[in-house]
Coordinates of C-alpha atoms and ligand atoms in Angstrom, one line a residue:
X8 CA 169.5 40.2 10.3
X9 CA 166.5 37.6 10.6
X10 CA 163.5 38.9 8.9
X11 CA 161.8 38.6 12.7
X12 CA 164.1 41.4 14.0
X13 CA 164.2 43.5 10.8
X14 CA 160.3 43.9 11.3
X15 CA 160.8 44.1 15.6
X16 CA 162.9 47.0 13.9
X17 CA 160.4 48.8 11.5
X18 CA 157.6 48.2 13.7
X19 CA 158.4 48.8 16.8
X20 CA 156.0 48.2 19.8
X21 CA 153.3 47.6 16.6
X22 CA 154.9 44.2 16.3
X23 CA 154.6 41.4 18.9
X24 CA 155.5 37.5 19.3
X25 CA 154.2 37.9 22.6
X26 CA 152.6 34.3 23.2
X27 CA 149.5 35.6 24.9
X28 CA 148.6 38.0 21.2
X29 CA 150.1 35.4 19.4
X30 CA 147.3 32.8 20.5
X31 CA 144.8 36.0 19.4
X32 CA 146.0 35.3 15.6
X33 CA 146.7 31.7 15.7
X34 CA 143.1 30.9 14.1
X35 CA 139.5 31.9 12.4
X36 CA 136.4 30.6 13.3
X37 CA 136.7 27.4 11.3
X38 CA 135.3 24.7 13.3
X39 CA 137.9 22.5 13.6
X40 CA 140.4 25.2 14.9
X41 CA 138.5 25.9 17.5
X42 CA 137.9 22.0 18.5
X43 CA 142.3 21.9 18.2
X44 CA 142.3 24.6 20.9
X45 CA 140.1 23.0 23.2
X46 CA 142.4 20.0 23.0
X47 CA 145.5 22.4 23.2
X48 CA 146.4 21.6 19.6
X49 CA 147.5 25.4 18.7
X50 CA 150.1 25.9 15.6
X51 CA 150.7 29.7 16.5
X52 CA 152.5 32.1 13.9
X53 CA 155.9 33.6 14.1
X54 CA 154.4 37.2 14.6
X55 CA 152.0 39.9 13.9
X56 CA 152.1 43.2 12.7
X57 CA 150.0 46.4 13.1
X58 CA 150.4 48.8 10.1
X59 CA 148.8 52.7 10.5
X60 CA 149.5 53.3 6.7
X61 CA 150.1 51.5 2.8
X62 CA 153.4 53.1 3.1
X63 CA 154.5 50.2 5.9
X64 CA 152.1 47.6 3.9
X65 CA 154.2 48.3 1.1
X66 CA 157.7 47.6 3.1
X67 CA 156.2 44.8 4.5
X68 CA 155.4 42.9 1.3
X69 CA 158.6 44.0 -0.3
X70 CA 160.5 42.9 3.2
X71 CA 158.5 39.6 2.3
X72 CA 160.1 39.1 -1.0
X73 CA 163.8 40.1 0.0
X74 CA 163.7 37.9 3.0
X75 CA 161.4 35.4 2.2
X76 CA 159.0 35.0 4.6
X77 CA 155.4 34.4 4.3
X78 CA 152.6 36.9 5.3
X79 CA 148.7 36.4 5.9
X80 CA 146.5 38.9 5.6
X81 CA 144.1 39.4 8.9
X82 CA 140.2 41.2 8.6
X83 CA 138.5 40.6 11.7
X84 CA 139.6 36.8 11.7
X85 CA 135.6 36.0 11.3
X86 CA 136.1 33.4 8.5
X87 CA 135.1 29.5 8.7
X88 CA 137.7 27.9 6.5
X89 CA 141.2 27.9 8.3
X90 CA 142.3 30.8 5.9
X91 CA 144.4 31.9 9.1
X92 CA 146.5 29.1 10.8
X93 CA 149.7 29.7 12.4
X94 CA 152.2 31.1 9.2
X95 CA 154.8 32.9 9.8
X96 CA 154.0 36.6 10.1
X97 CA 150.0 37.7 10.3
X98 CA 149.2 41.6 9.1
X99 CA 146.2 42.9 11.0
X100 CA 144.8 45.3 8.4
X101 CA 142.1 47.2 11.3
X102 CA 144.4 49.7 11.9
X103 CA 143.8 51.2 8.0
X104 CA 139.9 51.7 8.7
X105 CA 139.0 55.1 8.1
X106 CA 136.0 55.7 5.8
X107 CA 137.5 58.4 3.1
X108 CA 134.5 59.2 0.5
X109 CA 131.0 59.2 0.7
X110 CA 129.6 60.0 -2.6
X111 CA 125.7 60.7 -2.6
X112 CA 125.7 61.9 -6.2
X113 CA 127.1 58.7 -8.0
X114 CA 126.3 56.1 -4.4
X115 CA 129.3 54.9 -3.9
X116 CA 131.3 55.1 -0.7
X117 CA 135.7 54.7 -0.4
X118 CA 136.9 53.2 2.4
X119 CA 140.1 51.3 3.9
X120 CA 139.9 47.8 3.9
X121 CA 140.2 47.1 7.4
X122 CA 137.3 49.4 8.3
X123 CA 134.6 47.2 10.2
X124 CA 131.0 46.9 8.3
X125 CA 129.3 47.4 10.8
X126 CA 130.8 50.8 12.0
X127 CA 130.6 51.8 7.7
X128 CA 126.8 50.5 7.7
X129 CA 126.1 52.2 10.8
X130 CA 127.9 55.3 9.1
X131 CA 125.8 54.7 6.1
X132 CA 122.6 54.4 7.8
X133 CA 123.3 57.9 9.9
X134 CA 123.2 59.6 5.9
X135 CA 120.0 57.6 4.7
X136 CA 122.3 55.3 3.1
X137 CA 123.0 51.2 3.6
X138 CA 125.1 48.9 1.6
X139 CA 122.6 46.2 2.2
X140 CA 125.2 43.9 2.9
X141 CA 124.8 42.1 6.3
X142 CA 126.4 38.7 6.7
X143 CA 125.4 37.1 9.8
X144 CA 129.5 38.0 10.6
X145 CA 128.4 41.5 10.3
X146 CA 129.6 42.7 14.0
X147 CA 133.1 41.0 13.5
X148 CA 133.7 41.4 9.7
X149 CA 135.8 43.5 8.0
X150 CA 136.1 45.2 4.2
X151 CA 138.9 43.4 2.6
X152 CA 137.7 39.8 4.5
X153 CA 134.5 40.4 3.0
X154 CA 136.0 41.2 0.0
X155 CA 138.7 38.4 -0.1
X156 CA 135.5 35.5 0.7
X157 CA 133.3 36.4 -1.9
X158 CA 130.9 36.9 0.9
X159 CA 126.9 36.9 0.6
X160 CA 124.8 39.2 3.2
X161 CA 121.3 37.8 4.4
X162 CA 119.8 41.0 2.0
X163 CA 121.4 39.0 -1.4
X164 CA 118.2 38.2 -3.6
X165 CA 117.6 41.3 -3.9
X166 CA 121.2 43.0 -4.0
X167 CA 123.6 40.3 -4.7
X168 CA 126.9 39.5 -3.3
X169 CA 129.6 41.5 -2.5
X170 CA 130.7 41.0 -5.8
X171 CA 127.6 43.1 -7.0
X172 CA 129.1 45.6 -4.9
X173 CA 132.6 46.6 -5.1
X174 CA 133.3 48.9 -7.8
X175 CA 137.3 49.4 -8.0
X176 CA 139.6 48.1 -5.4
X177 CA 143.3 49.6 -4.4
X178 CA 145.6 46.9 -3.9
X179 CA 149.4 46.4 -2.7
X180 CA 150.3 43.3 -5.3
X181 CA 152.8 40.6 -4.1
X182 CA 156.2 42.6 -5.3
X183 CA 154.8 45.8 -3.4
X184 CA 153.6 47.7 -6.2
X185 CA 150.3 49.4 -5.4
X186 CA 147.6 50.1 -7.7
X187 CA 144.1 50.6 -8.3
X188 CA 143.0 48.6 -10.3
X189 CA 141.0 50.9 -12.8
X190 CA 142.0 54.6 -13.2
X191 CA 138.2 55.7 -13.4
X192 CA 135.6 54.1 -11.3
X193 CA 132.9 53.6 -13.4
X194 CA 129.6 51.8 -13.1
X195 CA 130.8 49.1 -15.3
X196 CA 133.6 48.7 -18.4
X197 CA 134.3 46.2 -21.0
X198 CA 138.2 46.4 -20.5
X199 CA 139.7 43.5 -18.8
X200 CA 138.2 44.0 -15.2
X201 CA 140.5 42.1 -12.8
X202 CA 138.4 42.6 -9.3
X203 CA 138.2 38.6 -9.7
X204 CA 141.5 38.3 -8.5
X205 CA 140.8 39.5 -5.2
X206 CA 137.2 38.8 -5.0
X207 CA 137.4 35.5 -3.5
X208 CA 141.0 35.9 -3.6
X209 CA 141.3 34.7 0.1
X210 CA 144.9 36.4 0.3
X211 CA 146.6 34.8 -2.6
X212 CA 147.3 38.0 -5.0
X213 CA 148.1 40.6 -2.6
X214 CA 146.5 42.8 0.0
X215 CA 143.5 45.3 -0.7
X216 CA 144.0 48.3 1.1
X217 CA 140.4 50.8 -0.3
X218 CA 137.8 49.8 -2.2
X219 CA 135.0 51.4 -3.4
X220 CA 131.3 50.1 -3.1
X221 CA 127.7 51.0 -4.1
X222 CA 126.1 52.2 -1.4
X223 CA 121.8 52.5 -1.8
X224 CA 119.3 54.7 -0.2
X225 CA 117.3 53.1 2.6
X226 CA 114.0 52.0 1.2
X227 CA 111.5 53.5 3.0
X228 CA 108.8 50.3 3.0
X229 CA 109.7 47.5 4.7
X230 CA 107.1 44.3 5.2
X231 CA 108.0 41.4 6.8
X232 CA 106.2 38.2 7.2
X233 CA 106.6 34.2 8.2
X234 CA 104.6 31.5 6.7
X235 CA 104.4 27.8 7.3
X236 CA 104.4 24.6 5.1
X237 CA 104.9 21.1 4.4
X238 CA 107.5 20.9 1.7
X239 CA 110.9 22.4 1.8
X240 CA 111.5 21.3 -2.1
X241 CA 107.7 22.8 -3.2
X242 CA 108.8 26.1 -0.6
X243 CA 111.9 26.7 -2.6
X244 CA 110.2 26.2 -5.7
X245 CA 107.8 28.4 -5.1
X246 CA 110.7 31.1 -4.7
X247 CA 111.7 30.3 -8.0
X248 CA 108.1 31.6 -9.8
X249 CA 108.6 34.7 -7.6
X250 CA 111.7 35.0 -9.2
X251 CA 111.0 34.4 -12.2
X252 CA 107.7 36.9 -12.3
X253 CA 110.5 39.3 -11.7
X254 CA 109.8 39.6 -7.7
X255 CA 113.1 39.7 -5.5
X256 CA 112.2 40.0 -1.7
X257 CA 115.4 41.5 -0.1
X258 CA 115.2 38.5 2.7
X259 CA 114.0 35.3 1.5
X260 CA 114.9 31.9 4.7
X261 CA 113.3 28.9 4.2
X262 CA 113.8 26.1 7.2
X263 CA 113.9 22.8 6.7
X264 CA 111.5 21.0 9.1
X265 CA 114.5 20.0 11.1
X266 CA 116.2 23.7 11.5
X267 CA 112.5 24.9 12.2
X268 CA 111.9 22.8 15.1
X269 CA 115.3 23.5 16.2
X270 CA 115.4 27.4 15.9
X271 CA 112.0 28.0 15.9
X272 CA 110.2 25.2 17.8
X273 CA 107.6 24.8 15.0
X274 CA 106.6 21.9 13.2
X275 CA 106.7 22.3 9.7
X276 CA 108.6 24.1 7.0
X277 CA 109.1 27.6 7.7
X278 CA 109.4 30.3 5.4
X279 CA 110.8 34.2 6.1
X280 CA 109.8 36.9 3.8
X281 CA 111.5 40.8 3.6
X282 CA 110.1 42.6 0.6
X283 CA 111.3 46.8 0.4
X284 CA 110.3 49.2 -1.9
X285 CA 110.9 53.0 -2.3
X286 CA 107.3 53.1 -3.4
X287 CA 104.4 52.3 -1.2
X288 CA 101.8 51.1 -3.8
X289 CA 104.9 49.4 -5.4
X290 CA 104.8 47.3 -1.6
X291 CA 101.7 47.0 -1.8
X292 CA 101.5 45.5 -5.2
X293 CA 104.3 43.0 -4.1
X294 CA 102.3 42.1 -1.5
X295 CA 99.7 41.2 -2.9
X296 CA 101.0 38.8 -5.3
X297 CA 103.1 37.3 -2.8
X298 CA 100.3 36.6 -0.6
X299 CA 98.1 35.5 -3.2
X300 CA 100.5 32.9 -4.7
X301 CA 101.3 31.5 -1.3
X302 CA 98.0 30.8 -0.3
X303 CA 97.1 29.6 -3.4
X304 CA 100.0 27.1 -3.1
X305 CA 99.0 25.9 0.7
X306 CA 101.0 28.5 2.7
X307 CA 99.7 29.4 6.2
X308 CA 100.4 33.0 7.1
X309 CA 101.6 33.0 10.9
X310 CA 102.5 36.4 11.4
X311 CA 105.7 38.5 12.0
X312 CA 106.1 36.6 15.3
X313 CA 109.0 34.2 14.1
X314 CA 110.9 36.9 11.4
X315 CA 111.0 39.1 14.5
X316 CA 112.6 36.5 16.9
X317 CA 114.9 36.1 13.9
X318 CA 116.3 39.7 13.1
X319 CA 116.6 39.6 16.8
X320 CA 119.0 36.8 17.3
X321 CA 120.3 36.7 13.9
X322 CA 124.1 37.8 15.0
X323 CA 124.1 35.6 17.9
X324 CA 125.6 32.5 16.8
X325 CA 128.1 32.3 18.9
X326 CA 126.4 32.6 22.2
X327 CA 124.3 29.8 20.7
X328 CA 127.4 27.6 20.4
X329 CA 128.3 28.3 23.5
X330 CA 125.2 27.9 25.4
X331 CA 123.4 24.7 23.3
X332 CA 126.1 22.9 21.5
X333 CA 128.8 23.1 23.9
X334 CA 126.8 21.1 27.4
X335 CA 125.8 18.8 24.8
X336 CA 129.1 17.6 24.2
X337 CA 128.4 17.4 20.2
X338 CA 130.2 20.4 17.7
X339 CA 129.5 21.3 14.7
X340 CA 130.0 22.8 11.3
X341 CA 128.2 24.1 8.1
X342 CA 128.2 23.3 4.6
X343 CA 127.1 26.2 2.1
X344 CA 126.7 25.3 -1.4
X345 CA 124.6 26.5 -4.5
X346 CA 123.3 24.4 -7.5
X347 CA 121.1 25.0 -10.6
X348 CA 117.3 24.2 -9.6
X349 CA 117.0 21.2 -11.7
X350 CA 120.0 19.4 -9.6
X351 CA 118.7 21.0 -6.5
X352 CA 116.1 18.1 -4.7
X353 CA 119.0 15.6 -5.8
X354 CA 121.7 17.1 -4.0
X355 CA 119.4 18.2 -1.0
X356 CA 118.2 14.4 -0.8
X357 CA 121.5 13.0 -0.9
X358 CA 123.4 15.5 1.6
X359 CA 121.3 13.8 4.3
X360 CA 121.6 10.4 2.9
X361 CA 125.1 10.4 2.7
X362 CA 125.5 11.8 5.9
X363 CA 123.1 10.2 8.0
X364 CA 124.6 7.1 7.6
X365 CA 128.2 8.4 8.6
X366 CA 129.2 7.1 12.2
X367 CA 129.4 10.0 15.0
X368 CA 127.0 11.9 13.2
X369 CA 123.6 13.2 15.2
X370 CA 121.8 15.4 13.3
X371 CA 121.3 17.0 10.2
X372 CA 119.5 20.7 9.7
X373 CA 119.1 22.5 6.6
X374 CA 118.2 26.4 4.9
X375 CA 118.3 28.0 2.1
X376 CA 118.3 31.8 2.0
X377 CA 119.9 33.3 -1.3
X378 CA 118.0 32.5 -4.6
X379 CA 118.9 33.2 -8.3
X380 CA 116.7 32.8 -11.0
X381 CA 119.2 30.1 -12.2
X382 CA 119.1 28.1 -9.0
X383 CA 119.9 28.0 -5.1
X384 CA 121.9 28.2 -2.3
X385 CA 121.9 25.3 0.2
X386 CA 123.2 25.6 4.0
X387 CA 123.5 22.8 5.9
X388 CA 124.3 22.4 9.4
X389 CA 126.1 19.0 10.8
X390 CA 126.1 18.0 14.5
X391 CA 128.6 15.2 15.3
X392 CA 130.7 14.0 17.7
X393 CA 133.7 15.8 18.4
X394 CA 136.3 13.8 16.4
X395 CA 138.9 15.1 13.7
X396 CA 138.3 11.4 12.0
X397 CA 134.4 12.2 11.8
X398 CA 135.4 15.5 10.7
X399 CA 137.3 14.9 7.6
X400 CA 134.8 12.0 7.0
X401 CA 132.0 14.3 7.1
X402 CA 134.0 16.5 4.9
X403 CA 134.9 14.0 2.1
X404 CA 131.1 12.8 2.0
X405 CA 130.0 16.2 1.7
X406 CA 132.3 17.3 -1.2
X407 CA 132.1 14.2 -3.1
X408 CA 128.4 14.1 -3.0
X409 CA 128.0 17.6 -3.7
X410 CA 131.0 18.0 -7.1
X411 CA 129.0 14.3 -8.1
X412 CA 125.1 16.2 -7.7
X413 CA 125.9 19.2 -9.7
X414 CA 127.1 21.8 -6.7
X415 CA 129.8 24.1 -6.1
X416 CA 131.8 22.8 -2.8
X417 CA 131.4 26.6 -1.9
X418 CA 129.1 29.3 -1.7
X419 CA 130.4 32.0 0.0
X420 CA 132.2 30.8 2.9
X421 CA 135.3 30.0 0.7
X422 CA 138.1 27.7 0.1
X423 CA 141.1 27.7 2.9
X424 CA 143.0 25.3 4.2
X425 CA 139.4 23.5 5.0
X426 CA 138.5 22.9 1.0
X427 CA 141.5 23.0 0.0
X428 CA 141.8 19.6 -1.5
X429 CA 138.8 20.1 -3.6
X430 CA 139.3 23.6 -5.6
X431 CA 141.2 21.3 -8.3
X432 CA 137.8 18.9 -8.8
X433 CA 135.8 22.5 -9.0
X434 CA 138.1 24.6 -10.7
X435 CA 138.8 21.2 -13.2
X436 CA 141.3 22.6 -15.9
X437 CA 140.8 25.9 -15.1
X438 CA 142.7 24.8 -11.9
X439 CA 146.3 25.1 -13.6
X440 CA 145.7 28.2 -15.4
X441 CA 144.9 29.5 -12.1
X442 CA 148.0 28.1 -10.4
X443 CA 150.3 29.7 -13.3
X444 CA 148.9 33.2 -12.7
X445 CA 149.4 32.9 -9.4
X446 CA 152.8 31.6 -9.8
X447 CA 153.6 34.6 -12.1
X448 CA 152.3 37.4 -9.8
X449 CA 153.9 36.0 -6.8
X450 CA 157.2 35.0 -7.4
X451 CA 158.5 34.3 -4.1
X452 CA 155.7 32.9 -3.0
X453 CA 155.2 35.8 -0.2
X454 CA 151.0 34.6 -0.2
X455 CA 148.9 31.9 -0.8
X456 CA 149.7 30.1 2.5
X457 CA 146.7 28.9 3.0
X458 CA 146.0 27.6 -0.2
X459 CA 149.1 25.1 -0.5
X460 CA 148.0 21.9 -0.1
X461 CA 151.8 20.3 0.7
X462 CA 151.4 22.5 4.3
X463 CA 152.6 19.9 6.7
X464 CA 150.3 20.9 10.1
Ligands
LIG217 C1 129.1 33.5 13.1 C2 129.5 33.6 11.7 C3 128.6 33.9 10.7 C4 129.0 34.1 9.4 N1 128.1 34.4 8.5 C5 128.4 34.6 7.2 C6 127.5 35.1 6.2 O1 126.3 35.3 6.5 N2 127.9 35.3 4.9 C7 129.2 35.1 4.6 O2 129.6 35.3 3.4 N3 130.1 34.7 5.5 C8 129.8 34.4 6.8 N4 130.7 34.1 7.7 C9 132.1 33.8 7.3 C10 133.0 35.1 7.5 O3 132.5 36.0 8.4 C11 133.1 35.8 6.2 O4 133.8 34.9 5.3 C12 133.9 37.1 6.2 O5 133.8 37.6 4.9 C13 135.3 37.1 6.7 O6 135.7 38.4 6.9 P1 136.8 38.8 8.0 O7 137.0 40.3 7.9 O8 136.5 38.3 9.3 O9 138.0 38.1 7.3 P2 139.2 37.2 7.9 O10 138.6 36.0 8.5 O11 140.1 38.0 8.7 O12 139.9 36.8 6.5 C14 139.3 36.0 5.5 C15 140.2 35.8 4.3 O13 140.5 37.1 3.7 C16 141.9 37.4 3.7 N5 142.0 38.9 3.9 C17 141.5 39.6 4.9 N6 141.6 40.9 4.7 C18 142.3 41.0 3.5 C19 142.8 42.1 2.7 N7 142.7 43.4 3.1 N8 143.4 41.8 1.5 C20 143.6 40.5 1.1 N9 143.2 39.5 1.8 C21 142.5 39.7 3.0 C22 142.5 36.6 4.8 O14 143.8 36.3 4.7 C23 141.6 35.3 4.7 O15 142.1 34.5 3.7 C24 130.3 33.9 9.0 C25 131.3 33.6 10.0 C26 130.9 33.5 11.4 C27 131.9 33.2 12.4

C-alpha cells in the first residue's frame, strides 16, 4: 500500500487530497506565493492531515520514516518565507489546541501547540494575565509557528522574543519518539538546554506538540504617546540612551519619513512610545525622563492621536494589501533585519541605495520597532513591479548588502524556501555542523523540506 492510502486508512474523513482544501495548504503568506497564485502558478501538496491527539502525530511521523514520505508541519499558515509550499503530505496541528495549565503561582501557562494566540492571550487577559507577545500575525498565528519562527511581538523591548518566553517544549522528534525536552521546568538550568533546536527550527527537527511559556500580570499603567522629528538615525539613537539608562518602553516604532507619510500622512519622522509599569509613580518617573530627553533632543510631542490610529489598525495588513497595493498594480514584500548600532546608519543608507537603483522598483519605506541595548532591528518595506525577475533581484541586493553591512538576513520572519540560499553565508562554518545534526536526527529525511535548497519548483 502507497503511503497516500495507508494514511486515507488511519485518518479517515480527517485526511483529504480534495483539490479545493488542497489549494487551502498549498502556501503561506510569502509574497511571492501569493503573486504565483494570481498567475495560476500553484505547486499543491499530495495531502493533508488533521490529527485530534500526539498518539496519531506519533504514527504519522513514524508512517513517514517506514514509507518515506515527507511531512510539513502547518500553524496557522501566517508565515512570510515559503516554509509551506506544495510537499507531499501537510499536518495541520489546530486540531491539538487546548490550553492545559495555567499556573499563577510560578506564571507560566501549558498549552498544545496548535492552540491560536490570540484565543490563549484572550484566555490570559480574562485571569489578569498576558504573555505580552503580539506579532502583528497575532489573529492568524499559532503556538508552535510562533515557536518554530523565532517570532518577535510588537511588545519585545521590553519582554523579548518568543525565545524569552518558552520555558520547556514537548516534542515528537523525527523517528516518533516524544519527549519533553527537560523533566523539570525550571526558570532557567545550566544543563545543555536544547529549545534552540526548535526555536527557529522552522519544521526541521520534529514537531512541538505543548510548550510551556511565561505568562505576566497585566501592568496596571499604561501611557502612550507619538512624537515627531527630523532624523530617523538621531530617533533611533536616542532609543539607544533610553536603553542604556536602563528604560525599556514595552512599544517603541519609529517611521521613517517615507512610512510616516505613507501610514500616517505626516511629514517628518515619527516616533511611537508604550511605557507600563505596575507602579504609578514608577510611570510617572518614566515619564518624566522620557519627556524630558526628547525635548531636550528636538522632539515635538503631538499627542496620542497617531499611536491610537496605530493600535487600531495594527492587525489589518491585509485589508491594506488588498485595498492600496493591489488597484495600484505594484506588490510588495518586507525585509526585517537587525545589526549592532555602530553598523546600523551604514546598512540603513545602503538598503535604499542599493535598491533604489534596481529596475521595477517604486518605493522604499522603512521602521524600526524592536531595540536592544546592543543594536536594532530594521524593517523595510519594498514596492515593485510585479515580476519574479525583480523579485529575486531585489532579494539578492538585499541579502548581499545586508551579510556585507554587518546584518543578519533575518530577524524574526525566518529562513524558508525564501532565504534559503543565504543561511550558509550567515550561519558561515557553523552551517555544516548544523547540517550534520540535522542529518543525524533525521535519518530519512521525513522534515526539512523547506530548507533543501536542490528542491526543483
Ligand atoms: C500580516 C502578517 C504580519 C506578521 N507580523 C509578524 C510579526 O509582527 N512578528 C513576527 O515574528 N512575524 C510576523 N509575521 C510572520 C508570521 O506570522 C510568523 O512567522 C508566525 O510566527 C508564523 O506562525 P504560524 O502559526 O502562522 O506558522 P506557519 O506559517 O503555519 O508555520 C511557520 C513555520 O513553522 C513550522 N511549524 C508550525 N507549527 C509547527 C509545530 N507545531 N512544530 C514544528 N514546526 C511547526 C512550519 O512548518 C513552518 O516552517 C507576520 C505575518 C503576516 C502575514
Amino acid at each position: 500500500m502507497g503511503y497516500l492510502d495507508e494514511l486515507k486508512r488511519f485518518f479517515g474523513d480527517r485526511f483529504s487530497q480534495d483539490e479545493e482544501v488542497l489549494m487551502l495548504y498549498w502556501r503561506d503568506y510569502w509574497p511571492l506565493s501569493l503573486l504565483e497564485e494570481t498567475k495560476g502558478k500553484v505547486i499543491l501538496p499530495k495531502a493533508v492531515v488533521w490529527p485530534k491527539s500526539i498518539d496519531e502525530i506519533i504514527y504519522l511521523v513514524k508512517t513517514a520514516n517506514k514509507l518515506r514520505f515527507k511531512i510539513t508541519p502547518y500553524g496557522g499558515g501566517s508565515g512570510v518565507i515559503g516554509a509551506i509550499k506544495g510537499g507531499d503530505v501537510i499536518v495541520d496541528l489546530r486540531g491539538l489546541n487546548k490550553i492545559l495549565e495555567v499556573n499563577e503561582e510560578d506564571f507560566y501557562i501549558m498549552v498544545e501547540a496548535g492552540a491560536y494566540l490570540k484565543e490563549i492571550e484572550e484566555y490570559l487577559n480574562s485571569l489578569g494575565y498576558t504573555l505580552r507577545h503580539i506579532p502583528q500575525s497575532y489573529p492568524e498565528t499559532v503556538i508552535g509557528g510562533l515557536i518554530s519562527t523565532l517570532s518577535m511581538g510588537q511588545y519585545s523591548t521590553k519582554y523579548g522574543g518568543i525565545e524569552n518566553m518558552v520555558l520547556n517544549l514537548e516534542v515528537v522528534l523525527p523517528n516518533g519518539d516524544i519527549t519533553w525536552l527537560r523533566k523539570n521546568t525550571v526558570p532557567r538550568s545550566a544543563i545543555q538546554d536544547l529549545r534552540f533546536l526548535f526555536l527557529g527550527g522552522e519544521g526541521k527537527f520534529g514537531i512541538i506538540t505543548k510548550a510551556i511559556l511565561k505568562i505576566h500580570p497585566i501592568p496596571r499603567f499604561i501611557w502612550k504617546n507619538s512624537y515627531l522629528c527630523d532624523d530617523f538615525i538621531q530617533a533611533n539613537y536616542i532609543i539607544r540612551d533610553l536603553i542604556r539608562s536602563g528604560i525599556y518602553p514595552a512599544v517603541i516604532r519609529i517611521y521613517d519619513k517615507n512610512e510616516s507619510q505613507i501610514r500616517f500622512g505626516v511629514d517628518g519622522v515619527l516616533i511611537l512610545l508604550i511605557v507600563e509599569e505596575h507602579d504609578k509613580s514608577i510611570l510617572d518617573s518614566i515619564i518624566n525622563y522620557v519627556n524630558n530627553k526628547f525635548v531636550e533632543c528636538g522632539f515635538k510631542e503631538i499627542g496620542e492621536k497617531p499611536i491610537d490610529k496605530w493600535l487600531k489598525n495594527r492587525f489589518n495588513t491585509i485589508n491594506e494589501i488588498i485595498n492600496y497595493l493591489i488597484p495600484t498594480n505594484l506588490w510588495f514584500d518586507t525585509i526585517d533585519t537587525a545589526v549592532l548600532w555602530s553598523k546600523f546608519p551604514n546598512l540603513y543608507k545602503k538598503i535604499y541605495q542599493e535598491l533604489m537603483k534596481l529596475k521595477g522598483v517604486k518605493y522604499i519605506m522603512s521602521h524600526s520597532s524592536h531595540f536592544y541595548l546592543n543594536g536594532i532591528s530594521l524593517y523595510f518595506t519594498v514596492i515593485y513591479e510585479p515580476d519574479e525577475k525583480i523579485y529575486w533581484k531585489i532579494w539578492d541586493t538585499a541579502m548581499r548588502v545586508i551579510l556585507n553591512n554587518g546584518g543578519t538576513i533575518s530577524h524574526h520572519h525566518g529562513s524558508g524556501r525564501l532565504r534559503r540560499r543565504w543561511v550558509k553565508t550567515e550561519l558561515n562554518n557553523s552551517y555544516k555542523f548544523l547540517k550534520r545534526i540535522q542529518a543525524s536526527i533525521d535519518v530519512n529525511k521525513v522534515f526539512g523540506g523547506n530548507d533543501d535548497e536542490n528542491e526543483e519548483f
